[in-house]
Coordinates of C-alpha atoms in Angstrom, one line a residue:
M12 CA 3.8 5.9 -17.5
V13 CA 4.2 6.3 -13.7
K14 CA 1.2 8.1 -12.2
R15 CA 2.1 10.9 -9.9
T16 CA 1.4 11.3 -6.2
L17 CA 0.6 14.8 -5.0
Y18 CA 0.6 15.9 -1.4
F19 CA -1.1 19.0 -0.1
G20 CA 0.0 20.0 3.5
N21 CA -1.0 23.7 3.4
P22 CA -4.3 25.6 2.9
A23 CA -5.3 25.3 -0.8
Y24 CA -8.2 25.7 -3.2
L25 CA -8.4 22.8 -5.7
K26 CA -10.5 23.0 -8.8
T27 CA -10.5 21.9 -12.5
A28 CA -10.2 23.5 -15.8
N29 CA -9.6 21.9 -19.3
D30 CA -9.0 18.5 -17.8
Q31 CA -6.3 19.9 -15.5
M32 CA -6.2 20.0 -11.8
V33 CA -5.6 23.6 -10.8
F34 CA -4.4 24.4 -7.2
E35 CA -4.2 27.8 -5.7
M36 CA -2.0 27.9 -2.6
Q37 CA -3.7 30.1 0.0
D38 CA -0.5 31.0 1.9
T39 CA 1.6 32.0 -1.1
G40 CA -1.0 32.9 -3.7
E41 CA 0.8 30.6 -6.2
T42 CA -1.3 28.9 -8.8
K43 CA -0.2 25.7 -10.6
S44 CA -1.9 23.0 -12.7
V45 CA -1.3 19.4 -13.7
P46 CA -3.0 17.1 -16.1
I47 CA -5.6 14.9 -14.3
E48 CA -4.6 11.9 -16.4
D49 CA -1.1 12.0 -14.8
L50 CA -2.4 11.6 -11.3
G51 CA -2.5 8.3 -9.3
L52 CA -2.8 9.5 -5.7
I53 CA -3.8 12.8 -4.1
I54 CA -3.2 13.3 -0.4
L55 CA -5.1 16.1 1.4
D56 CA -3.4 16.8 4.7
H57 CA -4.7 20.2 5.9
Q58 CA -8.0 21.2 7.5
Q59 CA -8.3 24.3 5.2
I60 CA -8.2 22.6 1.9
T61 CA -11.2 23.1 -0.4
I62 CA -11.8 20.8 -3.3
T63 CA -14.6 21.3 -5.9
Q64 CA -17.1 18.5 -6.7
S65 CA -16.3 18.8 -10.4
L66 CA -12.6 18.1 -9.7
L67 CA -13.4 15.2 -7.4
A68 CA -15.6 13.7 -10.0
K69 CA -12.9 14.0 -12.7
L70 CA -10.2 12.5 -10.4
L71 CA -12.4 9.5 -9.6
A72 CA -13.3 9.0 -13.3
N73 CA -9.5 8.9 -13.9
N74 CA -9.2 6.3 -11.1
T75 CA -7.1 8.6 -9.0
G76 CA -7.2 7.7 -5.3
V77 CA -8.0 10.6 -3.0
I78 CA -6.8 10.3 0.6
T79 CA -7.9 12.6 3.3
C80 CA -6.0 13.1 6.6
N81 CA -7.3 14.2 10.1
N82 CA -5.9 17.0 12.2
T83 CA -3.1 14.8 13.5
H84 CA -2.0 14.3 9.8
H85 CA -3.0 10.6 9.8
P86 CA -4.8 9.2 6.7
V87 CA -8.4 8.4 7.7
G88 CA -10.4 8.3 4.5
M89 CA -10.1 7.3 0.8
H90 CA -12.2 8.0 -2.3
L91 CA -12.2 5.4 -5.1
C92 CA -13.9 5.1 -8.4
L93 CA -17.0 2.8 -8.4
D94 CA -16.7 2.0 -12.2
G95 CA -13.1 1.0 -12.7
H96 CA -13.3 -1.6 -15.5
T97 CA -15.4 -2.2 -18.6
L98 CA -16.0 -5.8 -17.6
Q99 CA -16.6 -5.0 -14.0
S100 CA -19.8 -7.1 -13.4
Q101 CA -18.1 -10.2 -15.0
K102 CA -15.0 -9.8 -12.8
F103 CA -17.1 -9.2 -9.7
K104 CA -19.0 -12.5 -10.4
A105 CA -15.7 -14.4 -10.8
Q106 CA -14.4 -12.9 -7.6
I107 CA -17.5 -13.7 -5.6
E108 CA -17.7 -17.2 -6.9
A109 CA -14.0 -18.0 -6.2
S110 CA -13.6 -21.4 -4.4
I111 CA -12.3 -21.8 -0.9
P112 CA -9.4 -24.0 -2.2
L113 CA -8.4 -21.3 -4.7
K114 CA -8.5 -18.6 -2.0
K115 CA -6.3 -20.8 0.3
Q116 CA -3.8 -21.3 -2.5
L117 CA -3.7 -17.5 -3.2
W118 CA -3.2 -16.8 0.5
Q119 CA -0.3 -19.4 0.6
Q120 CA 1.4 -17.6 -2.3
T121 CA 0.8 -14.2 -0.6
I122 CA 2.3 -15.2 2.8
S123 CA 5.2 -17.0 1.2
A124 CA 6.1 -13.9 -0.8
K125 CA 5.7 -11.7 2.3
I126 CA 8.0 -13.7 4.4
K127 CA 10.6 -13.9 1.6
N128 CA 10.6 -10.1 1.4
Q129 CA 10.9 -9.9 5.1
A130 CA 13.9 -12.2 5.0
A131 CA 15.5 -10.0 2.2
L132 CA 15.1 -6.9 4.3
L133 CA 16.8 -8.5 7.3
Q134 CA 19.6 -9.6 5.1
K135 CA 20.0 -6.0 3.9
E136 CA 20.2 -5.0 7.6
G137 CA 22.9 -7.6 8.3
V138 CA 20.5 -9.9 10.3
E139 CA 20.4 -13.7 10.0
S140 CA 17.4 -14.6 7.9
K141 CA 17.6 -18.4 7.4
Y142 CA 14.7 -19.0 9.8
L143 CA 12.4 -16.8 7.7
L144 CA 13.5 -18.3 4.4
N145 CA 12.7 -21.8 5.8
L146 CA 9.3 -20.6 6.9
S147 CA 8.6 -19.1 3.5
K148 CA 9.3 -22.4 1.8
N149 CA 7.0 -24.3 4.1
V150 CA 3.8 -22.2 4.0
K151 CA 0.9 -24.6 3.5
S152 CA -2.4 -23.9 1.7
G153 CA -4.3 -21.2 3.7
D154 CA -1.2 -20.9 6.0
N155 CA -3.0 -23.2 8.4
S156 CA 0.3 -23.5 10.5
N157 CA 0.3 -19.6 10.9
H158 CA 3.8 -19.1 9.5
E159 CA 2.9 -15.5 9.0
A160 CA 2.7 -14.9 12.8
K161 CA 5.8 -17.0 13.5
A162 CA 7.7 -14.9 11.0
A163 CA 6.3 -11.6 12.4
I164 CA 7.6 -12.4 15.9
Y165 CA 11.2 -12.9 14.6
Y166 CA 11.0 -10.1 12.0
W167 CA 9.9 -7.3 14.3
K168 CA 12.4 -8.3 16.9
H169 CA 15.2 -7.8 14.4
A170 CA 14.0 -5.3 11.7
F171 CA 15.1 -2.1 13.5
P172 CA 18.1 -1.3 15.7
D173 CA 18.1 -2.5 19.3
F174 CA 18.3 1.1 20.7
L175 CA 14.6 1.7 19.6
E176 CA 13.3 -1.3 21.7
F177 CA 10.7 -1.5 19.0
K178 CA 7.3 -3.2 19.4
R179 CA 4.9 -3.2 16.4
E180 CA 1.7 -1.5 17.7
R181 CA -0.6 0.7 15.7
F182 CA -0.5 3.4 18.3
G183 CA 2.9 2.6 19.7
L184 CA 6.1 4.6 19.9
P185 CA 8.0 5.7 16.7
P186 CA 8.7 4.4 14.2
N187 CA 5.2 3.0 14.3
N188 CA 4.0 6.4 13.1
L189 CA 6.2 6.1 10.0
L190 CA 5.0 2.6 9.3
N191 CA 1.4 3.5 9.7
Y192 CA 1.8 6.4 7.3
G193 CA 3.6 4.3 4.7
Y194 CA 1.1 1.5 5.0
A195 CA -1.8 3.9 4.5
I196 CA -0.2 5.1 1.2
L197 CA 0.4 1.5 0.2
R198 CA -3.2 0.5 1.0
A199 CA -4.6 3.3 -1.1
M200 CA -2.4 2.3 -4.0
V201 CA -3.5 -1.3 -3.8
A202 CA -7.1 -0.4 -3.5
R203 CA -6.9 1.9 -6.5
S204 CA -5.3 -0.9 -8.6
L205 CA -7.9 -3.5 -7.5
V206 CA -10.7 -1.2 -8.7
S207 CA -8.8 -0.6 -12.0
S208 CA -8.6 -4.4 -12.4
G209 CA -12.4 -4.7 -11.9
L210 CA -12.3 -6.2 -8.4
L211 CA -14.1 -5.4 -5.2
P212 CA -11.5 -4.2 -2.5
T213 CA -14.0 -5.2 0.2
L214 CA -14.1 -9.0 -0.5
G215 CA -10.9 -10.5 0.8
I216 CA -9.2 -13.9 0.2
F217 CA -8.3 -14.0 3.9
H218 CA -9.2 -10.9 5.8
R219 CA -12.9 -11.0 6.6
N220 CA -13.6 -8.2 9.1
Q221 CA -17.2 -7.1 8.5
Y222 CA -16.3 -3.5 9.4
N223 CA -13.3 -3.3 7.0
A224 CA -14.1 -2.0 3.5
Y225 CA -10.7 -2.9 2.2
C226 CA -10.2 -6.5 3.1
L227 CA -8.8 -7.5 -0.3
A228 CA -6.5 -4.5 -0.3
D229 CA -5.2 -5.6 3.1
D230 CA -4.6 -9.1 1.7
I231 CA -2.7 -8.1 -1.4
M232 CA -0.6 -5.4 0.2
E233 CA 1.1 -7.9 2.6
P234 CA 4.2 -8.8 0.4
Y235 CA 4.6 -5.1 -0.3
R236 CA 4.9 -4.1 3.4
P237 CA 8.6 -4.9 3.6
F238 CA 9.3 -2.3 0.9
V239 CA 7.7 0.3 3.2
D240 CA 9.7 -1.1 6.1
N241 CA 12.8 -0.6 4.0
V242 CA 12.1 3.1 3.5
V243 CA 11.5 3.4 7.3
C244 CA 14.9 1.7 7.9
G245 CA 16.5 4.4 5.7
I246 CA 14.8 7.1 7.7
I247 CA 16.0 5.6 11.0
R248 CA 19.6 5.5 9.7
G249 CA 19.4 9.2 9.0
N250 CA 17.6 10.3 12.2
G251 CA 18.4 7.8 15.0
T252 CA 15.8 8.1 17.8
F253 CA 14.4 11.4 16.5
L254 CA 11.4 9.9 14.6
E255 CA 8.5 12.2 15.1
M256 CA 7.1 12.9 11.6
T257 CA 8.9 15.7 9.7
Q258 CA 8.5 17.0 6.2
P259 CA 11.6 15.2 4.9
M260 CA 10.4 12.0 6.4
K261 CA 7.0 12.5 4.8
K262 CA 8.6 13.2 1.5
D263 CA 10.5 9.9 1.7
L264 CA 7.3 8.0 2.5
L265 CA 5.4 9.8 -0.3
S266 CA 8.0 8.5 -2.8
I267 CA 6.9 4.9 -2.1
P268 CA 4.7 4.6 -5.2
A269 CA 7.6 5.5 -7.4
I270 CA 10.1 3.1 -5.9
D271 CA 11.6 0.6 -8.4
V272 CA 10.8 -3.0 -7.6
Q273 CA 11.5 -6.3 -9.3
I274 CA 8.5 -8.3 -10.4
D275 CA 8.4 -11.3 -12.7
G276 CA 12.0 -10.6 -13.8
Q277 CA 11.4 -6.9 -14.6
I278 CA 12.1 -3.7 -12.9
S279 CA 9.2 -1.2 -12.6
P280 CA 7.8 1.5 -10.3
M281 CA 5.8 0.1 -7.4
M282 CA 2.6 1.6 -8.6
N283 CA 3.0 -0.3 -11.9
A284 CA 4.0 -3.5 -10.1
V285 CA 0.9 -3.3 -7.9
Q286 CA -1.2 -3.1 -11.1
R287 CA 0.4 -6.2 -12.4
T288 CA -0.3 -8.0 -9.1
T289 CA -4.0 -7.1 -9.1
S290 CA -4.3 -8.0 -12.8
S291 CA -2.8 -11.4 -12.1
L292 CA -5.3 -11.8 -9.2
A293 CA -8.2 -11.1 -11.6
K294 CA -6.9 -13.8 -13.9
C295 CA -6.7 -16.2 -11.0
F296 CA -10.3 -15.5 -10.1
E297 CA -11.4 -16.1 -13.7
G298 CA -9.5 -19.4 -14.0
N299 CA -6.9 -18.2 -16.4
S300 CA -4.0 -18.5 -14.1
R301 CA -3.0 -20.0 -10.7
R302 CA -0.1 -17.7 -10.1
L303 CA -0.1 -14.3 -8.3
L304 CA 2.6 -12.0 -9.4
Y305 CA 4.4 -10.4 -6.4
P306 CA 7.6 -8.3 -6.2
V307 CA 10.9 -9.5 -4.9
L308 CA 12.8 -7.2 -2.5
A309 CA 16.4 -7.2 -3.7

């Protein structure tokens, strides 16, 4: 079953009754409910949203990621379950004790998959991608030749139309705003799945920033980023240079968890694919596999 993503952008009162999330919209007076077990992500994007502690506890017990946004509508916080798997301590131990060579091999697979998906997106946009395909085939253990950075220079130069004069900067001009929003949703989805697989989102295989609580999520989301970029390309085609965030754009980005992707020869919604990826990672840490499952952008 595909877990649902719910977005709240107006004043609301959120509570629980009979294992349902009940939301009362303050502007219209409308009241609706949805089973908590159906929810994968909740996005709270208004300063006048009230959520009860009992609802928050039930959401987290269901491993529902809860994202909070600031007054500029940018995601700034995330609540995740602390008890996501019955064998959590065993899986934590395997993750912590993972060898350096294993981590380097996992990073090699991750970067190769990311660059392949970047190449696939450029192909869809009618841009020559042989350079990226060659890079993806020659990523070494640990990516010690930094093919990821080489690919990024070429990719961001060609991913979007020339009239945007695009530079990938977190606080740069649009469509950086759209990318940031999409990546925040992706990051929350990956972090949620890592917890569900019994892993610590903080301990990365490559990212090691001591101030980053989601290093592993940032690692594992890399091959999924081009899927977000693909959604942004679609928004650009429909809006040209008018890329300040609108509700229709936000709706497109909020659909990311439900996008169909191809993984291990099967088609599944991205949220399910991410779960397969994190499950395969847990198996690698435990010594039951050496292969990470990542999606292919077709």
